[in-house]
């Protein structure tokens, strides 16, 4: 086996930084990074400046995405206590709703029950609610899924206690799903200590036991791999107050492919079929995303090393710099067009489609 062909991957958790953070990333560079990583469809998070909590802010982001995106893009609306009256007006223009229960980058945060009630009562049932929930906040999300009998998707689950709680909830038949990130699967606290601000993100990197728990549950409890691609410039990362977050779009597939063809440890093993479920089939089903006909990703299975140099993300660095992997993305074809080949992004700005804006 010296190459693999996969369907176009879907990353349901990215931060493309428009509007307000264009010096970190924009739709042109973020979607170039996506294609370089074998990702042909991304969902963008709403913690921008201003946040995507009003129809006006979403319209601004959509216009930029239409002009600049090189792969397909859909955007989340963000739950905000200040703009909760706009929830039904914003819903037709977003793929899904994001609720931040825990501390993260940016001002979106929901800590009051009336806002949570409004979200679960008024957000259209045909569209998913995703949550940033850590530790006991996962129990809050499970409780809301049960109380309102509607699906809740947990973003970037990172700890043993969280994945085990979700496994228990699934066993009881509750409508909950979850994603894990490659950085929580391949890095732990020891990397965080070595990487300093370049290894700081929310949720923070876990203990080796947390990492082992995520791998144990990868074949049953986990629904998706998503990157939480959250670029910041190196100057920001080495400033007095470094913001949390790391890039991930260009490294997720090659890391997960490594778990398929040359696992770094016996328990870090994945089948190709399962990889496709986690990075294509399940994300598409959970968020009810459109098909991309004549779309595929070709991976060259010649062992290589991840390097900062040549990254397409505007931030220009990755926490995985220097890590050996089993191969590289060689070619990406989107709707019959070669959009990436041998390190070159060939898709034009604006060639990507906007998803979910009624
Ligand atoms: Zn995020």
XYZ file of C-alpha atoms and ligand atoms in Angstrom:
359
model
C 0.000 0.000 0.000
C 1.742 3.222 -1.065
C -1.243 5.509 -1.484
C -4.786 5.974 -0.181
C -7.871 7.576 -1.712
C -10.457 9.107 0.610
C -13.629 11.158 0.207
C -13.324 14.926 0.773
C -12.967 15.433 4.515
C -15.293 17.625 6.582
C -13.967 19.618 9.540
C -16.883 20.826 11.660
C -14.806 22.983 14.010
C -12.577 25.746 12.633
C -11.899 29.386 13.474
C -11.390 31.338 10.259
C -11.191 34.666 12.124
C -13.440 36.789 9.872
C -14.543 39.382 10.814
C -12.043 41.076 13.104
C -9.075 38.682 13.199
C -7.902 38.825 9.587
C -4.253 39.215 10.620
C -4.451 35.639 12.044
C -6.432 33.975 9.213
C -9.057 34.778 6.604
C -11.302 32.736 4.334
C -8.716 32.614 1.533
C -5.851 31.359 3.726
C -7.940 29.193 6.052
C -9.577 27.331 3.186
C -6.183 26.995 1.446
C -4.946 25.321 4.644
C -8.064 23.109 4.576
C -7.404 21.910 1.016
C -3.728 21.300 1.837
C -4.943 19.051 4.640
C -7.444 17.120 2.507
C -10.446 18.997 3.920
C -12.997 20.116 1.320
C -15.716 21.446 3.652
C -15.329 23.423 6.873
C -17.684 24.836 9.460
C -16.554 28.149 10.971
C -17.080 29.110 14.603
C -18.839 32.334 15.700
C -16.408 33.821 18.260
C -15.296 36.542 15.862
C -15.243 40.344 16.401
C -18.117 41.108 16.352
C -19.414 37.607 17.187
C -21.787 35.887 14.726
C -24.827 36.417 16.951
C -26.818 38.821 14.759
C -28.012 38.597 11.126
C -25.811 41.630 10.339
C -22.597 40.013 11.621
C -23.378 36.751 9.803
C -24.087 38.645 6.576
C -20.690 40.334 6.856
C -18.912 36.993 7.328
C -20.932 35.374 4.526
C -19.984 38.108 2.065
C -16.296 37.571 2.877
C -16.676 33.782 2.566
C -18.420 34.100 -0.817
C -15.592 36.273 -2.106
C -12.642 34.360 -0.681
C -13.355 30.712 0.205
C -11.517 28.062 -1.837
C -13.460 25.129 -0.326
C -17.049 24.877 0.923
C -17.826 26.811 4.107
C -20.744 26.944 6.539
C -20.922 29.186 9.607
C -22.232 28.737 13.144
C -24.327 31.316 14.962
C -23.142 32.070 18.488
C -25.476 32.097 21.501
C -25.115 35.373 23.349
C -27.148 36.607 26.338
C -26.970 40.171 24.911
C -28.334 39.141 21.497
C -30.644 36.297 22.502
C -33.662 38.166 21.049
C -32.100 37.743 17.577
C -31.883 33.948 17.779
C -34.797 33.187 15.449
C -33.718 35.909 13.001
C -30.193 34.544 12.832
C -31.165 30.845 12.545
C -32.003 30.740 8.793
C -28.481 31.988 8.019
C -26.429 29.558 10.119
C -25.623 25.853 9.824
C -25.886 25.302 13.574
C -25.794 27.047 16.974
C -22.713 27.151 19.217
C -23.043 27.649 22.969
C -19.920 28.342 25.031
C -20.382 27.111 28.598
C -16.709 27.413 29.477
C -13.965 29.967 29.099
C -12.531 30.366 25.610
C -11.060 32.934 23.208
C -13.426 35.877 22.689
C -16.461 37.238 24.530
C -19.140 34.596 23.798
C -20.095 32.845 27.013
C -23.420 31.631 28.386
C -23.667 31.231 32.164
C -27.346 31.858 32.792
C -30.246 29.415 32.586
C -32.702 31.785 30.816
C -30.328 32.053 27.836
C -29.877 28.272 27.737
C -33.672 27.787 27.873
C -34.176 30.258 25.032
C -31.627 28.402 22.895
C -33.151 24.978 23.462
C -36.730 26.233 23.048
C -36.303 28.549 20.072
C -33.440 27.228 17.930
C -34.923 25.230 14.986
C -34.952 21.504 15.690
C -33.652 20.746 12.205
C -30.342 22.441 13.112
C -27.850 21.095 15.620
C -26.782 22.711 18.892
C -23.043 22.333 19.601
C -21.456 23.100 22.954
C -18.076 23.981 24.341
C -18.516 22.162 27.653
C -15.764 20.939 29.968
C -15.873 18.793 33.119
C -19.250 19.151 34.887
C -20.557 21.399 32.111
C -20.820 18.214 30.024
C -23.452 17.064 32.526
C -25.327 20.354 31.989
C -25.362 19.679 28.230
C -26.544 16.103 28.695
C -29.290 17.364 31.013
C -30.480 19.870 28.407
C -30.451 17.195 25.670
C -32.666 15.055 27.905
C -34.939 17.890 29.089
C -35.670 19.159 25.579
C -35.338 15.775 23.797
C -33.084 17.237 21.153
C -29.529 16.460 19.999
C -26.498 18.115 21.573
C -23.015 17.844 20.062
C -20.027 18.264 22.384
C -16.992 19.969 20.867
C -13.372 18.932 21.506
C -13.888 16.466 24.356
C -10.502 16.076 26.065
C -10.758 14.327 29.434
C -11.466 10.775 30.616
C -14.281 11.971 32.932
C -16.002 13.717 30.001
C -15.798 10.931 27.431
C -16.964 8.387 30.042
C -19.954 10.588 30.962
C -20.876 10.859 27.275
C -20.496 7.081 26.845
C -22.897 6.582 29.785
C -25.402 9.053 28.277
C -25.234 7.315 24.902
C -25.799 3.960 26.590
C -29.043 5.365 28.036
C -30.109 6.379 24.535
C -29.732 10.133 25.005
C -29.211 12.120 21.766
C -25.637 13.273 22.381
C -22.606 13.171 20.078
C -19.033 14.382 20.384
C -15.837 15.244 18.572
C -12.177 14.981 19.594
C -9.231 16.895 18.149
C -5.964 15.464 16.821
C -4.020 17.584 19.345
C -5.830 15.926 22.252
C -5.093 12.512 20.697
C -1.409 13.062 19.857
C -0.203 15.564 22.519
C -0.393 15.621 26.337
C 0.717 17.734 29.302
C 4.379 16.899 28.683
C 4.116 18.486 25.227
C 2.320 21.477 26.767
C 5.265 21.973 29.124
C 7.753 21.832 26.240
C 5.698 23.900 23.765
C 4.746 26.680 26.210
C 2.250 29.073 24.568
C 2.380 27.024 21.329
C 0.856 24.106 23.234
C -1.860 26.163 24.947
C -5.455 25.825 23.802
C -8.958 25.351 25.293
C -9.494 22.694 26.473
C -5.853 22.400 27.610
C -3.824 19.277 26.752
C -4.677 16.346 29.000
C -2.837 13.782 31.094
C -1.547 10.584 29.438
C -4.578 8.855 31.014
C -6.973 11.358 29.392
C -5.286 10.720 26.023
C -5.568 6.944 26.531
C -9.296 7.328 27.309
C -9.929 9.225 24.062
C -8.203 6.448 22.058
C -10.176 3.771 23.967
C -13.420 5.470 22.962
C -12.460 6.309 19.378
C -14.176 3.238 17.992
C -17.498 3.672 19.780
C -18.249 6.871 21.748
C -16.486 9.421 19.522
C -18.486 10.588 16.481
C -16.064 12.927 14.701
C -12.509 14.125 14.482
C -12.504 17.944 14.267
C -9.449 20.161 14.476
C -10.563 23.263 16.415
C -8.205 25.029 13.969
C -7.574 28.252 15.942
C -4.637 30.174 14.480
C -2.859 33.024 16.259
C 0.308 34.797 15.113
C 3.634 33.853 16.704
C 3.950 37.446 17.983
C 0.626 37.038 19.828
C 1.648 33.624 21.158
C 4.926 35.000 22.556
C 3.296 38.153 23.972
C 2.694 38.814 27.677
C -0.901 37.540 27.371
C -0.842 34.721 24.784
C -4.302 33.765 23.463
C -5.249 30.046 23.577
C -5.540 28.072 20.320
C -3.450 26.286 17.682
C -3.764 25.598 13.946
C -4.858 22.106 12.873
C -6.344 21.955 9.377
C -3.120 20.961 7.586
C -2.087 18.225 9.992
C -5.251 16.349 11.007
C -5.477 13.859 8.137
C -1.789 12.917 8.068
C -1.839 12.361 11.835
C -4.944 10.167 11.669
C -3.569 8.279 8.655
C -0.492 7.536 10.762
C -2.788 5.793 13.257
C -4.042 3.644 10.365
C -0.775 2.606 8.709
C 1.906 2.884 11.415
C 0.359 3.358 14.880
C 2.752 5.036 17.329
C 1.512 2.713 20.101
C -0.621 -0.448 20.028
C -3.668 1.355 21.446
C -3.336 4.253 18.956
C -4.711 2.219 16.089
C -7.555 3.017 13.699
C -8.997 1.328 10.619
C -9.315 3.270 7.382
C -13.080 2.635 7.419
C -13.336 4.203 10.875
C -11.205 7.187 9.837
C -13.633 7.868 6.975
C -16.603 7.635 9.369
C -14.958 10.068 11.809
C -13.761 12.604 9.231
C -16.423 12.442 6.509
C -19.558 10.312 7.035
C -20.489 11.266 10.603
C -19.744 15.012 10.313
C -21.908 15.158 7.192
C -24.788 13.276 8.834
C -24.700 15.175 12.159
C -24.809 18.614 10.565
C -26.953 17.557 7.582
C -24.361 18.827 5.082
C -24.636 18.569 1.284
C -22.775 15.969 -0.773
C -19.726 16.982 -2.825
C -19.829 14.883 -5.998
C -16.595 13.942 -7.803
C -14.556 14.864 -4.736
C -11.609 12.892 -3.370
C -8.308 13.139 -1.544
C -5.167 11.220 -2.501
C -2.573 10.533 0.190
C 0.998 9.491 -0.654
C 2.150 7.024 2.001
C 5.819 7.959 2.013
C 6.836 8.664 5.629
C 7.615 12.323 6.231
C 7.877 14.917 8.997
C 5.455 17.768 9.713
C 7.187 21.126 9.278
C 6.131 24.735 9.846
C 7.667 25.718 6.522
C 5.175 25.564 3.639
C 2.076 25.874 5.853
C -0.788 27.639 4.078
C -2.435 28.980 7.241
C -1.625 32.649 7.724
C -0.184 31.916 11.175
C 2.615 29.813 9.658
C 3.220 27.381 12.521
C 1.898 24.144 13.989
C 2.337 22.506 17.407
C 3.255 19.310 15.485
C 6.410 20.796 13.891
C 9.018 17.996 13.827
C 6.552 15.127 14.313
C 7.009 12.122 11.983
C 3.880 11.020 10.078
C 3.074 8.200 7.662
C 2.384 10.297 4.559
C 1.288 13.566 2.967
C -1.698 14.865 1.043
C -0.705 14.654 -2.609
C -3.797 15.717 -4.537
C -7.304 16.992 -3.757
C -10.131 16.992 -6.274
C -13.289 19.016 -5.549
C -16.283 18.668 -7.910
C -14.010 17.298 -10.611
C -11.383 20.081 -10.371
C -7.851 19.561 -9.053
C -7.784 22.093 -6.211
C -4.518 21.045 -4.531
C -1.478 19.194 -5.840
C 2.040 18.651 -4.492
C 2.087 21.589 -2.094
C 0.267 24.033 -4.401
C -3.286 25.269 -3.766
C -4.900 25.564 -7.203
C -8.440 26.605 -6.204
C -9.249 30.264 -6.828
C -10.673 32.557 -4.162
C -14.443 32.336 -4.268
C -14.498 28.863 -5.826
C -15.870 27.374 -2.602
C -19.612 27.272 -1.934
C -21.400 28.813 1.011
C -23.527 26.298 2.919
C -26.575 26.894 5.072
C -27.450 30.536 4.326
C -31.154 30.552 3.455
Zn -12.992 26.186 18.945
